[in-house]
Amino acid sequence: MGAFSVWHLLILLVVLAIVVVIVKSRSSARAGYQPPTTIAPGWYPDHANPAVVRWFDGYQWTNHTQPRQ
């Protein structure tokens, strides 16, 4: 019998399958995660262009802008 048997291969495949399942479950759980924010949705001065305001939807900055009044 060699140093690397069928049982070693089977155990290695089971361990790899368990690792893949754990990694996939963690990544799918994080995919829908939205970090909490203390900034309310609304129009805020755009840092890139002081002549406009940009809409913050409560989670991220959007592409929506309008002239500053």
JSON list of N, CA and C in Angstrom, two decimals:
[
{"chain": "A", "resi": 1, "resn": "MET", "atom": "N", "xyz": [0.83, -1.17, 0.00]},
{"chain": "A", "resi": 1, "resn": "MET", "atom": "CA", "xyz": [0.00, 0.00, 0.00]},
{"chain": "A", "resi": 1, "resn": "MET", "atom": "C", "xyz": [0.88, 1.24, 0.00]},
{"chain": "A", "resi": 2, "resn": "GLY", "atom": "N", "xyz": [0.55, 2.20, -0.87]},
{"chain": "A", "resi": 2, "resn": "GLY", "atom": "CA", "xyz": [1.35, 3.40, -0.98]},
{"chain": "A", "resi": 2, "resn": "GLY", "atom": "C", "xyz": [1.10, 4.37, 0.15]},
{"chain": "A", "resi": 3, "resn": "ALA", "atom": "N", "xyz": [1.85, 5.43, 0.17]},
{"chain": "A", "resi": 3, "resn": "ALA", "atom": "CA", "xyz": [1.72, 6.43, 1.23]},
{"chain": "A", "resi": 3, "resn": "ALA", "atom": "C", "xyz": [0.42, 7.23, 1.09]},
{"chain": "A", "resi": 4, "resn": "PHE", "atom": "N", "xyz": [-0.14, 7.26, -0.11]},
{"chain": "A", "resi": 4, "resn": "PHE", "atom": "CA", "xyz": [-1.36, 8.03, -0.36]},
{"chain": "A", "resi": 4, "resn": "PHE", "atom": "C", "xyz": [-2.43, 7.08, -0.86]},
{"chain": "A", "resi": 5, "resn": "SER", "atom": "N", "xyz": [-3.37, 6.70, 0.00]},
{"chain": "A", "resi": 5, "resn": "SER", "atom": "CA", "xyz": [-4.37, 5.71, -0.36]},
{"chain": "A", "resi": 5, "resn": "SER", "atom": "C", "xyz": [-5.66, 6.38, -0.82]},
{"chain": "A", "resi": 6, "resn": "VAL", "atom": "N", "xyz": [-6.61, 5.56, -1.22]},
{"chain": "A", "resi": 6, "resn": "VAL", "atom": "CA", "xyz": [-7.92, 6.03, -1.65]},
{"chain": "A", "resi": 6, "resn": "VAL", "atom": "C", "xyz": [-8.62, 6.73, -0.48]},
{"chain": "A", "resi": 7, "resn": "TRP", "atom": "N", "xyz": [-8.43, 6.20, 0.72]},
{"chain": "A", "resi": 7, "resn": "TRP", "atom": "CA", "xyz": [-9.06, 6.82, 1.90]},
{"chain": "A", "resi": 7, "resn": "TRP", "atom": "C", "xyz": [-8.54, 8.23, 2.14]},
{"chain": "A", "resi": 8, "resn": "HIS", "atom": "N", "xyz": [-7.25, 8.44, 1.92]},
{"chain": "A", "resi": 8, "resn": "HIS", "atom": "CA", "xyz": [-6.68, 9.79, 2.06]},
{"chain": "A", "resi": 8, "resn": "HIS", "atom": "C", "xyz": [-7.34, 10.74, 1.06]},
{"chain": "A", "resi": 9, "resn": "LEU", "atom": "N", "xyz": [-7.50, 10.28, -0.16]},
{"chain": "A", "resi": 9, "resn": "LEU", "atom": "CA", "xyz": [-8.13, 11.09, -1.20]},
{"chain": "A", "resi": 9, "resn": "LEU", "atom": "C", "xyz": [-9.57, 11.40, -0.85]},
{"chain": "A", "resi": 10, "resn": "LEU", "atom": "N", "xyz": [-10.30, 10.42, -0.36]},
{"chain": "A", "resi": 10, "resn": "LEU", "atom": "CA", "xyz": [-11.69, 10.62, 0.04]},
{"chain": "A", "resi": 10, "resn": "LEU", "atom": "C", "xyz": [-11.80, 11.64, 1.18]},
{"chain": "A", "resi": 11, "resn": "ILE", "atom": "N", "xyz": [-10.97, 11.52, 2.17]},
{"chain": "A", "resi": 11, "resn": "ILE", "atom": "CA", "xyz": [-10.97, 12.46, 3.30]},
{"chain": "A", "resi": 11, "resn": "ILE", "atom": "C", "xyz": [-10.64, 13.86, 2.81]},
{"chain": "A", "resi": 12, "resn": "LEU", "atom": "N", "xyz": [-9.67, 13.98, 1.93]},
{"chain": "A", "resi": 12, "resn": "LEU", "atom": "CA", "xyz": [-9.29, 15.29, 1.39]},
{"chain": "A", "resi": 12, "resn": "LEU", "atom": "C", "xyz": [-10.45, 15.91, 0.62]},
{"chain": "A", "resi": 13, "resn": "LEU", "atom": "N", "xyz": [-11.15, 15.15, -0.19]},
{"chain": "A", "resi": 13, "resn": "LEU", "atom": "CA", "xyz": [-12.29, 15.67, -0.95]},
{"chain": "A", "resi": 13, "resn": "LEU", "atom": "C", "xyz": [-13.43, 16.09, -0.03]},
{"chain": "A", "resi": 14, "resn": "VAL", "atom": "N", "xyz": [-13.68, 15.35, 1.03]},
{"chain": "A", "resi": 14, "resn": "VAL", "atom": "CA", "xyz": [-14.73, 15.73, 1.98]},
{"chain": "A", "resi": 14, "resn": "VAL", "atom": "C", "xyz": [-14.38, 17.03, 2.68]},
{"chain": "A", "resi": 15, "resn": "VAL", "atom": "N", "xyz": [-13.14, 17.17, 3.10]},
{"chain": "A", "resi": 15, "resn": "VAL", "atom": "CA", "xyz": [-12.70, 18.41, 3.76]},
{"chain": "A", "resi": 15, "resn": "VAL", "atom": "C", "xyz": [-12.81, 19.59, 2.80]},
{"chain": "A", "resi": 16, "resn": "LEU", "atom": "N", "xyz": [-12.40, 19.42, 1.57]},
{"chain": "A", "resi": 16, "resn": "LEU", "atom": "CA", "xyz": [-12.50, 20.51, 0.58]},
{"chain": "A", "resi": 16, "resn": "LEU", "atom": "C", "xyz": [-13.95, 20.87, 0.32]},
{"chain": "A", "resi": 17, "resn": "ALA", "atom": "N", "xyz": [-14.84, 19.90, 0.26]},
{"chain": "A", "resi": 17, "resn": "ALA", "atom": "CA", "xyz": [-16.26, 20.17, 0.04]},
{"chain": "A", "resi": 17, "resn": "ALA", "atom": "C", "xyz": [-16.83, 20.97, 1.20]},
{"chain": "A", "resi": 18, "resn": "ILE", "atom": "N", "xyz": [-16.45, 20.63, 2.41]},
{"chain": "A", "resi": 18, "resn": "ILE", "atom": "CA", "xyz": [-16.92, 21.36, 3.58]},
{"chain": "A", "resi": 18, "resn": "ILE", "atom": "C", "xyz": [-16.43, 22.81, 3.55]},
{"chain": "A", "resi": 19, "resn": "VAL", "atom": "N", "xyz": [-15.19, 23.01, 3.18]},
{"chain": "A", "resi": 19, "resn": "VAL", "atom": "CA", "xyz": [-14.64, 24.37, 3.09]},
{"chain": "A", "resi": 19, "resn": "VAL", "atom": "C", "xyz": [-15.38, 25.17, 2.03]},
{"chain": "A", "resi": 20, "resn": "VAL", "atom": "N", "xyz": [-15.66, 24.58, 0.89]},
{"chain": "A", "resi": 20, "resn": "VAL", "atom": "CA", "xyz": [-16.39, 25.28, -0.18]},
{"chain": "A", "resi": 20, "resn": "VAL", "atom": "C", "xyz": [-17.78, 25.67, 0.29]},
{"chain": "A", "resi": 21, "resn": "VAL", "atom": "N", "xyz": [-18.47, 24.78, 0.98]},
{"chain": "A", "resi": 21, "resn": "VAL", "atom": "CA", "xyz": [-19.82, 25.09, 1.48]},
{"chain": "A", "resi": 21, "resn": "VAL", "atom": "C", "xyz": [-19.77, 26.23, 2.48]},
{"chain": "A", "resi": 22, "resn": "ILE", "atom": "N", "xyz": [-18.80, 26.23, 3.37]},
{"chain": "A", "resi": 22, "resn": "ILE", "atom": "CA", "xyz": [-18.68, 27.30, 4.37]},
{"chain": "A", "resi": 22, "resn": "ILE", "atom": "C", "xyz": [-18.39, 28.63, 3.69]},
{"chain": "A", "resi": 23, "resn": "VAL", "atom": "N", "xyz": [-17.47, 28.66, 2.76]},
{"chain": "A", "resi": 23, "resn": "VAL", "atom": "CA", "xyz": [-17.11, 29.91, 2.08]},
{"chain": "A", "resi": 23, "resn": "VAL", "atom": "C", "xyz": [-18.30, 30.45, 1.29]},
{"chain": "A", "resi": 24, "resn": "LYS", "atom": "N", "xyz": [-19.01, 29.59, 0.57]},
{"chain": "A", "resi": 24, "resn": "LYS", "atom": "CA", "xyz": [-20.17, 30.05, -0.20]},
{"chain": "A", "resi": 24, "resn": "LYS", "atom": "C", "xyz": [-21.28, 30.56, 0.70]},
{"chain": "A", "resi": 25, "resn": "SER", "atom": "N", "xyz": [-21.52, 29.92, 1.81]},
{"chain": "A", "resi": 25, "resn": "SER", "atom": "CA", "xyz": [-22.58, 30.37, 2.71]},
{"chain": "A", "resi": 25, "resn": "SER", "atom": "C", "xyz": [-22.23, 31.72, 3.33]},
{"chain": "A", "resi": 26, "resn": "ARG", "atom": "N", "xyz": [-20.98, 31.92, 3.65]},
{"chain": "A", "resi": 26, "resn": "ARG", "atom": "CA", "xyz": [-20.57, 33.22, 4.22]},
{"chain": "A", "resi": 26, "resn": "ARG", "atom": "C", "xyz": [-20.65, 34.33, 3.18]},
{"chain": "A", "resi": 27, "resn": "SER", "atom": "N", "xyz": [-20.24, 34.05, 1.95]},
{"chain": "A", "resi": 27, "resn": "SER", "atom": "CA", "xyz": [-20.27, 35.09, 0.92]},
{"chain": "A", "resi": 27, "resn": "SER", "atom": "C", "xyz": [-21.70, 35.44, 0.53]},
{"chain": "A", "resi": 28, "resn": "SER", "atom": "N", "xyz": [-22.61, 34.45, 0.49]},
{"chain": "A", "resi": 28, "resn": "SER", "atom": "CA", "xyz": [-23.99, 34.76, 0.14]},
{"chain": "A", "resi": 28, "resn": "SER", "atom": "C", "xyz": [-24.67, 35.51, 1.27]},
{"chain": "A", "resi": 29, "resn": "ALA", "atom": "N", "xyz": [-24.29, 35.27, 2.50]},
{"chain": "A", "resi": 29, "resn": "ALA", "atom": "CA", "xyz": [-24.87, 36.00, 3.63]},
{"chain": "A", "resi": 29, "resn": "ALA", "atom": "C", "xyz": [-24.42, 37.46, 3.60]},
{"chain": "A", "resi": 30, "resn": "ARG", "atom": "N", "xyz": [-23.22, 37.71, 3.14]},
{"chain": "A", "resi": 30, "resn": "ARG", "atom": "CA", "xyz": [-22.71, 39.09, 3.08]},
{"chain": "A", "resi": 30, "resn": "ARG", "atom": "C", "xyz": [-23.22, 39.85, 1.87]},
{"chain": "A", "resi": 31, "resn": "ALA", "atom": "N", "xyz": [-23.67, 39.16, 0.85]},
{"chain": "A", "resi": 31, "resn": "ALA", "atom": "CA", "xyz": [-24.08, 39.81, -0.39]},
{"chain": "A", "resi": 31, "resn": "ALA", "atom": "C", "xyz": [-25.23, 40.79, -0.15]},
{"chain": "A", "resi": 32, "resn": "GLY", "atom": "N", "xyz": [-26.18, 40.45, 0.70]},
{"chain": "A", "resi": 32, "resn": "GLY", "atom": "CA", "xyz": [-27.31, 41.32, 0.97]},
{"chain": "A", "resi": 32, "resn": "GLY", "atom": "C", "xyz": [-27.09, 42.27, 2.13]},
{"chain": "A", "resi": 33, "resn": "TYR", "atom": "N", "xyz": [-25.91, 42.23, 2.72]},
{"chain": "A", "resi": 33, "resn": "TYR", "atom": "CA", "xyz": [-25.64, 43.06, 3.89]},
{"chain": "A", "resi": 33, "resn": "TYR", "atom": "C", "xyz": [-25.49, 44.52, 3.51]},
{"chain": "A", "resi": 34, "resn": "GLN", "atom": "N", "xyz": [-26.21, 45.37, 4.20]},
{"chain": "A", "resi": 34, "resn": "GLN", "atom": "CA", "xyz": [-26.07, 46.82, 4.04]},
{"chain": "A", "resi": 34, "resn": "GLN", "atom": "C", "xyz": [-25.61, 47.39, 5.38]},
{"chain": "A", "resi": 35, "resn": "PRO", "atom": "N", "xyz": [-24.46, 48.02, 5.43]},
{"chain": "A", "resi": 35, "resn": "PRO", "atom": "CA", "xyz": [-23.98, 48.54, 6.70]},
{"chain": "A", "resi": 35, "resn": "PRO", "atom": "C", "xyz": [-24.92, 49.63, 7.22]},
{"chain": "A", "resi": 36, "resn": "PRO", "atom": "N", "xyz": [-25.10, 49.68, 8.51]},
{"chain": "A", "resi": 36, "resn": "PRO", "atom": "CA", "xyz": [-25.98, 50.72, 9.06]},
{"chain": "A", "resi": 36, "resn": "PRO", "atom": "C", "xyz": [-25.36, 52.10, 8.83]},
{"chain": "A", "resi": 37, "resn": "THR", "atom": "N", "xyz": [-26.22, 53.06, 8.62]},
{"chain": "A", "resi": 37, "resn": "THR", "atom": "CA", "xyz": [-25.75, 54.42, 8.39]},
{"chain": "A", "resi": 37, "resn": "THR", "atom": "C", "xyz": [-26.50, 55.37, 9.30]},
{"chain": "A", "resi": 38, "resn": "THR", "atom": "N", "xyz": [-25.85, 56.44, 9.65]},
{"chain": "A", "resi": 38, "resn": "THR", "atom": "CA", "xyz": [-26.50, 57.45, 10.48]},
{"chain": "A", "resi": 38, "resn": "THR", "atom": "C", "xyz": [-26.88, 58.66, 9.64]},
{"chain": "A", "resi": 39, "resn": "ILE", "atom": "N", "xyz": [-26.60, 58.60, 8.34]},
{"chain": "A", "resi": 39, "resn": "ILE", "atom": "CA", "xyz": [-26.93, 59.71, 7.44]},
{"chain": "A", "resi": 39, "resn": "ILE", "atom": "C", "xyz": [-28.31, 59.45, 6.85]},
{"chain": "A", "resi": 40, "resn": "ALA", "atom": "N", "xyz": [-29.19, 60.40, 7.00]},
{"chain": "A", "resi": 40, "resn": "ALA", "atom": "CA", "xyz": [-30.55, 60.27, 6.48]},
{"chain": "A", "resi": 40, "resn": "ALA", "atom": "C", "xyz": [-30.55, 60.45, 4.96]},
{"chain": "A", "resi": 41, "resn": "PRO", "atom": "N", "xyz": [-31.47, 59.80, 4.26]},
{"chain": "A", "resi": 41, "resn": "PRO", "atom": "CA", "xyz": [-31.59, 60.04, 2.81]},
{"chain": "A", "resi": 41, "resn": "PRO", "atom": "C", "xyz": [-31.89, 61.51, 2.55]},
{"chain": "A", "resi": 42, "resn": "GLY", "atom": "N", "xyz": [-31.33, 62.03, 1.46]},
{"chain": "A", "resi": 42, "resn": "GLY", "atom": "CA", "xyz": [-31.59, 63.42, 1.11]},
{"chain": "A", "resi": 42, "resn": "GLY", "atom": "C", "xyz": [-30.56, 63.97, 0.15]},
{"chain": "A", "resi": 43, "resn": "TRP", "atom": "N", "xyz": [-30.72, 65.28, -0.15]},
{"chain": "A", "resi": 43, "resn": "TRP", "atom": "CA", "xyz": [-29.81, 65.99, -1.05]},
{"chain": "A", "resi": 43, "resn": "TRP", "atom": "C", "xyz": [-28.68, 66.58, -0.23]},
{"chain": "A", "resi": 44, "resn": "TYR", "atom": "N", "xyz": [-27.43, 66.35, -0.68]},
{"chain": "A", "resi": 44, "resn": "TYR", "atom": "CA", "xyz": [-26.25, 66.84, 0.02]},
{"chain": "A", "resi": 44, "resn": "TYR", "atom": "C", "xyz": [-25.30, 67.47, -0.99]},
{"chain": "A", "resi": 45, "resn": "PRO", "atom": "N", "xyz": [-24.48, 68.44, -0.55]},
{"chain": "A", "resi": 45, "resn": "PRO", "atom": "CA", "xyz": [-23.50, 69.04, -1.48]},
{"chain": "A", "resi": 45, "resn": "PRO", "atom": "C", "xyz": [-22.60, 67.96, -2.08]},
{"chain": "A", "resi": 46, "resn": "ASP", "atom": "N", "xyz": [-22.40, 68.08, -3.38]},
{"chain": "A", "resi": 46, "resn": "ASP", "atom": "CA", "xyz": [-21.53, 67.14, -4.09]},
{"chain": "A", "resi": 46, "resn": "ASP", "atom": "C", "xyz": [-20.09, 67.59, -3.92]},
{"chain": "A", "resi": 47, "resn": "HIS", "atom": "N", "xyz": [-19.25, 66.69, -3.43]},
{"chain": "A", "resi": 47, "resn": "HIS", "atom": "CA", "xyz": [-17.84, 67.04, -3.19]},
{"chain": "A", "resi": 47, "resn": "HIS", "atom": "C", "xyz": [-17.07, 67.23, -4.49]},
{"chain": "A", "resi": 48, "resn": "ALA", "atom": "N", "xyz": [-17.51, 66.58, -5.56]},
{"chain": "A", "resi": 48, "resn": "ALA", "atom": "CA", "xyz": [-16.81, 66.70, -6.84]},
{"chain": "A", "resi": 48, "resn": "ALA", "atom": "C", "xyz": [-17.18, 67.97, -7.59]},
{"chain": "A", "resi": 49, "resn": "ASN", "atom": "N", "xyz": [-18.40, 68.50, -7.35]},
{"chain": "A", "resi": 49, "resn": "ASN", "atom": "CA", "xyz": [-18.86, 69.68, -8.06]},
{"chain": "A", "resi": 49, "resn": "ASN", "atom": "C", "xyz": [-19.69, 70.54, -7.10]},
{"chain": "A", "resi": 50, "resn": "PRO", "atom": "N", "xyz": [-19.15, 71.63, -6.61]},
{"chain": "A", "resi": 50, "resn": "PRO", "atom": "CA", "xyz": [-19.86, 72.45, -5.62]},
{"chain": "A", "resi": 50, "resn": "PRO", "atom": "C", "xyz": [-21.12, 73.13, -6.16]},
{"chain": "A", "resi": 51, "resn": "ALA", "atom": "N", "xyz": [-21.34, 73.12, -7.46]},
{"chain": "A", "resi": 51, "resn": "ALA", "atom": "CA", "xyz": [-22.50, 73.77, -8.05]},
{"chain": "A", "resi": 51, "resn": "ALA", "atom": "C", "xyz": [-23.75, 72.89, -8.00]},
{"chain": "A", "resi": 52, "resn": "VAL", "atom": "N", "xyz": [-23.62, 71.61, -7.59]},
{"chain": "A", "resi": 52, "resn": "VAL", "atom": "CA", "xyz": [-24.76, 70.70, -7.57]},
{"chain": "A", "resi": 52, "resn": "VAL", "atom": "C", "xyz": [-24.87, 70.02, -6.21]},
{"chain": "A", "resi": 53, "resn": "VAL", "atom": "N", "xyz": [-26.04, 69.43, -5.98]},
{"chain": "A", "resi": 53, "resn": "VAL", "atom": "CA", "xyz": [-26.25, 68.56, -4.83]},
{"chain": "A", "resi": 53, "resn": "VAL", "atom": "C", "xyz": [-26.51, 67.15, -5.36]},
{"chain": "A", "resi": 54, "resn": "ARG", "atom": "N", "xyz": [-26.16, 66.15, -4.56]},
{"chain": "A", "resi": 54, "resn": "ARG", "atom": "CA", "xyz": [-26.30, 64.75, -4.98]},
{"chain": "A", "resi": 54, "resn": "ARG", "atom": "C", "xyz": [-27.21, 64.04, -3.98]},
{"chain": "A", "resi": 55, "resn": "TRP", "atom": "N", "xyz": [-28.04, 63.11, -4.48]},
{"chain": "A", "resi": 55, "resn": "TRP", "atom": "CA", "xyz": [-28.98, 62.37, -3.65]},
{"chain": "A", "resi": 55, "resn": "TRP", "atom": "C", "xyz": [-28.29, 61.20, -2.95]},
{"chain": "A", "resi": 56, "resn": "PHE", "atom": "N", "xyz": [-28.46, 61.11, -1.64]},
{"chain": "A", "resi": 56, "resn": "PHE", "atom": "CA", "xyz": [-28.00, 59.97, -0.85]},
{"chain": "A", "resi": 56, "resn": "PHE", "atom": "C", "xyz": [-29.24, 59.19, -0.45]},
{"chain": "A", "resi": 57, "resn": "ASP", "atom": "N", "xyz": [-29.33, 57.89, -0.82]},
{"chain": "A", "resi": 57, "resn": "ASP", "atom": "CA", "xyz": [-30.57, 57.13, -0.59]},
{"chain": "A", "resi": 57, "resn": "ASP", "atom": "C", "xyz": [-30.63, 56.44, 0.77]},
{"chain": "A", "resi": 58, "resn": "GLY", "atom": "N", "xyz": [-29.70, 56.75, 1.63]},
{"chain": "A", "resi": 58, "resn": "GLY", "atom": "CA", "xyz": [-29.66, 56.13, 2.95]},
{"chain": "A", "resi": 58, "resn": "GLY", "atom": "C", "xyz": [-28.63, 55.02, 3.04]},
{"chain": "A", "resi": 59, "resn": "TYR", "atom": "N", "xyz": [-28.19, 54.52, 1.86]},
{"chain": "A", "resi": 59, "resn": "TYR", "atom": "CA", "xyz": [-27.18, 53.47, 1.82]},
{"chain": "A", "resi": 59, "resn": "TYR", "atom": "C", "xyz": [-25.99, 53.83, 0.95]},
{"chain": "A", "resi": 60, "resn": "GLN", "atom": "N", "xyz": [-26.25, 54.57, -0.14]},
{"chain": "A", "resi": 60, "resn": "GLN", "atom": "CA", "xyz": [-25.17, 54.91, -1.07]},
{"chain": "A", "resi": 60, "resn": "GLN", "atom": "C", "xyz": [-25.49, 56.19, -1.82]},
{"chain": "A", "resi": 61, "resn": "TRP", "atom": "N", "xyz": [-24.46, 56.80, -2.37]},
{"chain": "A", "resi": 61, "resn": "TRP", "atom": "CA", "xyz": [-24.65, 57.99, -3.20]},
{"chain": "A", "resi": 61, "resn": "TRP", "atom": "C", "xyz": [-25.13, 57.54, -4.57]},
{"chain": "A", "resi": 62, "resn": "THR", "atom": "N", "xyz": [-26.13, 58.24, -5.10]},
{"chain": "A", "resi": 62, "resn": "THR", "atom": "CA", "xyz": [-26.68, 57.87, -6.41]},
{"chain": "A", "resi": 62, "resn": "THR", "atom": "C", "xyz": [-26.10, 58.76, -7.49]},
{"chain": "A", "resi": 63, "resn": "ASN", "atom": "N", "xyz": [-26.50, 58.54, -8.73]},
{"chain": "A", "resi": 63, "resn": "ASN", "atom": "CA", "xyz": [-26.07, 59.37, -9.86]},
{"chain": "A", "resi": 63, "resn": "ASN", "atom": "C", "xyz": [-26.98, 60.58, -10.03]},
{"chain": "A", "resi": 64, "resn": "HIS", "atom": "N", "xyz": [-28.00, 60.72, -9.21]},
{"chain": "A", "resi": 64, "resn": "HIS", "atom": "CA", "xyz": [-28.98, 61.81, -9.32]},
{"chain": "A", "resi": 64, "resn": "HIS", "atom": "C", "xyz": [-28.40, 63.09, -8.72]},
{"chain": "A", "resi": 65, "resn": "THR", "atom": "N", "xyz": [-28.34, 64.12, -9.55]},
{"chain": "A", "resi": 65, "resn": "THR", "atom": "CA", "xyz": [-27.86, 65.44, -9.10]},
{"chain": "A", "resi": 65, "resn": "THR", "atom": "C", "xyz": [-28.85, 66.50, -9.57]},
{"chain": "A", "resi": 66, "resn": "GLN", "atom": "N", "xyz": [-28.76, 67.66, -8.93]},
{"chain": "A", "resi": 66, "resn": "GLN", "atom": "CA", "xyz": [-29.54, 68.81, -9.36]},
{"chain": "A", "resi": 66, "resn": "GLN", "atom": "C", "xyz": [-28.76, 70.07, -8.99]},
{"chain": "A", "resi": 67, "resn": "PRO", "atom": "N", "xyz": [-29.05, 71.19, -9.66]},
{"chain": "A", "resi": 67, "resn": "PRO", "atom": "CA", "xyz": [-28.32, 72.42, -9.36]},
{"chain": "A", "resi": 67, "resn": "PRO", "atom": "C", "xyz": [-28.55, 72.83, -7.89]},
{"chain": "A", "resi": 68, "resn": "ARG", "atom": "N", "xyz": [-27.51, 73.35, -7.32]},
{"chain": "A", "resi": 68, "resn": "ARG", "atom": "CA", "xyz": [-27.59, 73.83, -5.94]},
{"chain": "A", "resi": 68, "resn": "ARG", "atom": "C", "xyz": [-28.40, 75.11, -5.90]},
{"chain": "A", "resi": 69, "resn": "GLN", "atom": "N", "xyz": [-29.28, 75.26, -4.92]},
{"chain": "A", "resi": 69, "resn": "GLN", "atom": "CA", "xyz": [-30.11, 76.46, -4.83]},
{"chain": "A", "resi": 69, "resn": "GLN", "atom": "C", "xyz": [-29.65, 77.38, -3.74]}
]
